[in-house]
C-alpha cells in the first residue's frame, strides 16, 4: 500500500498509525476528500471486485453509452467480470487501446486486462501482471470518472467509496450505484 497506493501525505500517515485494512479504510473515509480511501480500497478489493467497482463507477457518467470506444471498453471489462476468462482479459486490452488515455472506461478495461493471466500477447512467453496493477487501473478509472466533464464536478470520491464499501461487504454494488445516480439526478 505504501509503495503503490498513491496516498497523500495524510494517507501515508494514516497507513503508518493504523493496524489492519478495515481500520485504515475507516480512517481514510473520515478525511474530507476520500481520494485516499478510494485509492486504498482499489488495492484492497479482490481483482474481480476491483474491476467491477471501476465498471460501476464509469457507468455513472451521463452519456457513456454514446461514446463508442468507451462503451466497447466498458463492455469488455464487464464481460471479464462475468467470465474471468483469458480471452475476455485480452479483448479488454484491445478495446482499451481505442480509448483516450484520460477515458475512464479505458482504465476499467485495463483493470480487467491486468487481472488476466498474462500481459504478454498471445503466443509469447506468459508474463503475469503484478498484483497491484488491477488496483492502480481501478484507482485511475475513479480519478478520471470524478473529473469527467459530463459530471461537471457533481461526483465526489465519497460517492465512489460508498459503492466500493458495498462491494467489500459482499454486495453487488447496484443499490449503492443507484443511490449515487439518484443523488446526481437530484432525487
PDB file of N, CA and C in Angstrom, residues 47 51 73 76-81 84-96 106-120 127-130 133-135 137-138:
ATOM      1  N   UNK A  47      -9.386  -8.783  -7.178  1.00  0.00           N
ATOM      2  CA  UNK A  47      -9.329  -8.258  -8.549  1.00  0.00           C
ATOM      3  C   UNK A  47     -10.694  -8.147  -9.208  1.00  0.00           C
ATOM      4  N   UNK A  51     -12.339  -4.580 -10.466  1.00  0.00           N
ATOM      5  CA  UNK A  51     -12.734  -4.287 -11.852  1.00  0.00           C
ATOM      6  C   UNK A  51     -14.218  -3.926 -11.901  1.00  0.00           C
ATOM      7  N   UNK A  73     -15.049  -0.601 -24.526  1.00  0.00           N
ATOM      8  CA  UNK A  73     -14.064  -0.903 -23.479  1.00  0.00           C
ATOM      9  C   UNK A  73     -14.759  -1.288 -22.179  1.00  0.00           C
ATOM     10  N   UNK A  76     -16.308  -4.743 -22.464  1.00  0.00           N
ATOM     11  CA  UNK A  76     -15.328  -5.839 -22.385  1.00  0.00           C
ATOM     12  C   UNK A  76     -14.869  -6.048 -20.944  1.00  0.00           C
ATOM     13  N   UNK A  77     -14.752  -4.957 -20.184  1.00  0.00           N
ATOM     14  CA  UNK A  77     -14.398  -5.095 -18.765  1.00  0.00           C
ATOM     15  C   UNK A  77     -15.510  -5.827 -18.016  1.00  0.00           C
ATOM     16  N   UNK A  78     -16.755  -5.477 -18.307  1.00  0.00           N
ATOM     17  CA  UNK A  78     -17.890  -6.148 -17.668  1.00  0.00           C
ATOM     18  C   UNK A  78     -17.941  -7.628 -18.056  1.00  0.00           C
ATOM     19  N   UNK A  79     -17.608  -7.929 -19.293  1.00  0.00           N
ATOM     20  CA  UNK A  79     -17.561  -9.331 -19.723  1.00  0.00           C
ATOM     21  C   UNK A  79     -16.494 -10.087 -18.943  1.00  0.00           C
ATOM     22  N   UNK A  80     -15.340  -9.458 -18.717  1.00  0.00           N
ATOM     23  CA  UNK A  80     -14.306 -10.124 -17.929  1.00  0.00           C
ATOM     24  C   UNK A  80     -14.822 -10.407 -16.510  1.00  0.00           C
ATOM     25  N   UNK A  81     -15.535  -9.449 -15.911  1.00  0.00           N
ATOM     26  CA  UNK A  81     -16.072  -9.660 -14.563  1.00  0.00           C
ATOM     27  C   UNK A  81     -17.001 -10.874 -14.552  1.00  0.00           C
ATOM     28  N   UNK A  84     -14.303 -13.979 -16.211  1.00  0.00           N
ATOM     29  CA  UNK A  84     -12.888 -14.025 -15.800  1.00  0.00           C
ATOM     30  C   UNK A  84     -12.044 -14.874 -16.753  1.00  0.00           C
ATOM     31  N   UNK A  85     -12.417 -14.881 -18.013  1.00  0.00           N
ATOM     32  CA  UNK A  85     -11.681 -15.696 -18.987  1.00  0.00           C
ATOM     33  C   UNK A  85     -10.446 -14.966 -19.512  1.00  0.00           C
ATOM     34  N   UNK A  86      -9.469 -15.751 -19.910  1.00  0.00           N
ATOM     35  CA  UNK A  86      -8.248 -15.194 -20.502  1.00  0.00           C
ATOM     36  C   UNK A  86      -8.585 -14.376 -21.743  1.00  0.00           C
ATOM     37  N   UNK A  87      -9.503 -14.882 -22.550  1.00  0.00           N
ATOM     38  CA  UNK A  87      -9.882 -14.202 -23.790  1.00  0.00           C
ATOM     39  C   UNK A  87     -10.527 -12.851 -23.495  1.00  0.00           C
ATOM     40  N   UNK A  88     -11.355 -12.792 -22.471  1.00  0.00           N
ATOM     41  CA  UNK A  88     -12.001 -11.527 -22.108  1.00  0.00           C
ATOM     42  C   UNK A  88     -10.965 -10.509 -21.639  1.00  0.00           C
ATOM     43  N   UNK A  89      -9.960 -10.966 -20.911  1.00  0.00           N
ATOM     44  CA  UNK A  89      -8.891 -10.059 -20.474  1.00  0.00           C
ATOM     45  C   UNK A  89      -8.129  -9.513 -21.677  1.00  0.00           C
ATOM     46  N   UNK A  90      -7.873 -10.364 -22.658  1.00  0.00           N
ATOM     47  CA  UNK A  90      -7.177  -9.920 -23.876  1.00  0.00           C
ATOM     48  C   UNK A  90      -8.034  -8.937 -24.669  1.00  0.00           C
ATOM     49  N   UNK A  91      -9.325  -9.222 -24.795  1.00  0.00           N
ATOM     50  CA  UNK A  91     -10.224  -8.314 -25.521  1.00  0.00           C
ATOM     51  C   UNK A  91     -10.321  -6.965 -24.813  1.00  0.00           C
ATOM     52  N   UNK A  92     -10.270  -6.980 -23.495  1.00  0.00           N
ATOM     53  CA  UNK A  92     -10.325  -5.725 -22.740  1.00  0.00           C
ATOM     54  C   UNK A  92      -9.130  -4.844 -23.089  1.00  0.00           C
ATOM     55  N   UNK A  93      -7.963  -5.449 -23.215  1.00  0.00           N
ATOM     56  CA  UNK A  93      -6.774  -4.675 -23.588  1.00  0.00           C
ATOM     57  C   UNK A  93      -6.936  -4.075 -24.976  1.00  0.00           C
ATOM     58  N   UNK A  94      -7.405  -4.870 -25.912  1.00  0.00           N
ATOM     59  CA  UNK A  94      -7.598  -4.382 -27.282  1.00  0.00           C
ATOM     60  C   UNK A  94      -8.578  -3.212 -27.298  1.00  0.00           C
ATOM     61  N   UNK A  95      -9.677  -3.337 -26.570  1.00  0.00           N
ATOM     62  CA  UNK A  95     -10.672  -2.262 -26.525  1.00  0.00           C
ATOM     63  C   UNK A  95     -10.110  -1.012 -25.857  1.00  0.00           C
ATOM     64  N   UNK A  96      -9.316  -1.189 -24.817  1.00  0.00           N
ATOM     65  CA  UNK A  96      -8.728  -0.045 -24.115  1.00  0.00           C
ATOM     66  C   UNK A  96      -7.842   0.779 -25.036  1.00  0.00           C
ATOM     67  N   UNK A 106     -11.302   3.268 -20.434  1.00  0.00           N
ATOM     68  CA  UNK A 106     -10.011   2.666 -20.790  1.00  0.00           C
ATOM     69  C   UNK A 106      -9.410   1.990 -19.563  1.00  0.00           C
ATOM     70  N   UNK A 107      -9.491   2.666 -18.426  1.00  0.00           N
ATOM     71  CA  UNK A 107      -8.852   2.158 -17.219  1.00  0.00           C
ATOM     72  C   UNK A 107      -9.643   1.020 -16.581  1.00  0.00           C
ATOM     73  N   UNK A 108     -10.960   1.011 -16.760  1.00  0.00           N
ATOM     74  CA  UNK A 108     -11.735  -0.159 -16.324  1.00  0.00           C
ATOM     75  C   UNK A 108     -11.312  -1.377 -17.145  1.00  0.00           C
ATOM     76  N   UNK A 109     -11.144  -1.174 -18.452  1.00  0.00           N
ATOM     77  CA  UNK A 109     -10.701  -2.273 -19.322  1.00  0.00           C
ATOM     78  C   UNK A 109      -9.272  -2.700 -18.991  1.00  0.00           C
ATOM     79  N   UNK A 110      -8.406  -1.748 -18.688  1.00  0.00           N
ATOM     80  CA  UNK A 110      -7.030  -2.102 -18.309  1.00  0.00           C
ATOM     81  C   UNK A 110      -7.019  -2.881 -16.993  1.00  0.00           C
ATOM     82  N   UNK A 111      -7.913  -2.520 -16.074  1.00  0.00           N
ATOM     83  CA  UNK A 111      -8.012  -3.280 -14.821  1.00  0.00           C
ATOM     84  C   UNK A 111      -8.373  -4.734 -15.120  1.00  0.00           C
ATOM     85  N   UNK A 112      -9.288  -4.933 -16.065  1.00  0.00           N
ATOM     86  CA  UNK A 112      -9.650  -6.304 -16.455  1.00  0.00           C
ATOM     87  C   UNK A 112      -8.460  -7.014 -17.096  1.00  0.00           C
ATOM     88  N   UNK A 113      -7.779  -6.327 -17.990  1.00  0.00           N
ATOM     89  CA  UNK A 113      -6.616  -6.936 -18.656  1.00  0.00           C
ATOM     90  C   UNK A 113      -5.542  -7.312 -17.639  1.00  0.00           C
ATOM     91  N   UNK A 114      -5.267  -6.416 -16.718  1.00  0.00           N
ATOM     92  CA  UNK A 114      -4.227  -6.665 -15.723  1.00  0.00           C
ATOM     93  C   UNK A 114      -4.672  -7.665 -14.660  1.00  0.00           C
ATOM     94  N   UNK A 115      -5.913  -8.121 -14.747  1.00  0.00           N
ATOM     95  CA  UNK A 115      -6.390  -9.188 -13.867  1.00  0.00           C
ATOM     96  C   UNK A 115      -6.266 -10.554 -14.531  1.00  0.00           C
ATOM     97  N   UNK A 116      -5.943 -10.559 -15.808  1.00  0.00           N
ATOM     98  CA  UNK A 116      -5.804 -11.807 -16.551  1.00  0.00           C
ATOM     99  C   UNK A 116      -4.511 -12.526 -16.205  1.00  0.00           C
ATOM    100  N   UNK A 117      -4.276 -13.648 -16.859  1.00  0.00           N
ATOM    101  CA  UNK A 117      -3.111 -14.457 -16.525  1.00  0.00           C
ATOM    102  C   UNK A 117      -1.796 -13.915 -17.069  1.00  0.00           C
ATOM    103  N   UNK A 118      -1.865 -13.076 -18.120  1.00  0.00           N
ATOM    104  CA  UNK A 118      -0.625 -12.604 -18.736  1.00  0.00           C
ATOM    105  C   UNK A 118      -0.860 -11.259 -19.408  1.00  0.00           C
ATOM    106  N   UNK A 119       0.154 -10.405 -19.332  1.00  0.00           N
ATOM    107  CA  UNK A 119       0.074  -9.126 -20.042  1.00  0.00           C
ATOM    108  C   UNK A 119       0.810  -9.199 -21.379  1.00  0.00           C
ATOM    109  N   UNK A 120       1.398 -10.344 -21.664  1.00  0.00           N
ATOM    110  CA  UNK A 120       2.085 -10.544 -22.947  1.00  0.00           C
ATOM    111  C   UNK A 120       1.068 -10.954 -24.007  1.00  0.00           C
ATOM    112  N   UNK A 127       3.561 -13.451 -19.188  1.00  0.00           N
ATOM    113  CA  UNK A 127       4.108 -12.509 -18.214  1.00  0.00           C
ATOM    114  C   UNK A 127       2.974 -12.160 -17.254  1.00  0.00           C
ATOM    115  N   UNK A 128       2.950 -12.781 -16.078  1.00  0.00           N
ATOM    116  CA  UNK A 128       1.872 -12.481 -15.138  1.00  0.00           C
ATOM    117  C   UNK A 128       1.914 -11.010 -14.715  1.00  0.00           C
ATOM    118  N   UNK A 129       0.753 -10.360 -14.640  1.00  0.00           N
ATOM    119  CA  UNK A 129       0.739  -8.965 -14.201  1.00  0.00           C
ATOM    120  C   UNK A 129       1.062  -8.872 -12.712  1.00  0.00           C
ATOM    121  N   UNK A 130       1.703  -7.797 -12.322  1.00  0.00           N
ATOM    122  CA  UNK A 130       1.974  -7.565 -10.900  1.00  0.00           C
ATOM    123  C   UNK A 130       0.639  -7.425 -10.167  1.00  0.00           C
ATOM    124  N   UNK A 133      -1.392  -3.997 -10.123  1.00  0.00           N
ATOM    125  CA  UNK A 133      -1.787  -3.287 -11.343  1.00  0.00           C
ATOM    126  C   UNK A 133      -3.296  -3.120 -11.475  1.00  0.00           C
ATOM    127  N   UNK A 134      -4.064  -4.126 -11.091  1.00  0.00           N
ATOM    128  CA  UNK A 134      -5.520  -4.006 -11.164  1.00  0.00           C
ATOM    129  C   UNK A 134      -5.993  -2.828 -10.322  1.00  0.00           C
ATOM    130  N   UNK A 135      -5.506  -2.739  -9.101  1.00  0.00           N
ATOM    131  CA  UNK A 135      -5.899  -1.644  -8.210  1.00  0.00           C
ATOM    132  C   UNK A 135      -5.490  -0.284  -8.737  1.00  0.00           C
ATOM    133  N   UNK A 137      -5.143   0.520 -11.918  1.00  0.00           N
ATOM    134  CA  UNK A 137      -6.041   0.842 -13.031  1.00  0.00           C
ATOM    135  C   UNK A 137      -7.414   1.265 -12.509  1.00  0.00           C
ATOM    136  N   UNK A 138      -7.915   0.586 -11.489  1.00  0.00           N
ATOM    137  CA  UNK A 138      -9.203   0.963 -10.901  1.00  0.00           C
ATOM    138  C   UNK A 138      -9.122   2.356 -10.298  1.00  0.00           C
TER     139      UNK A 138
END
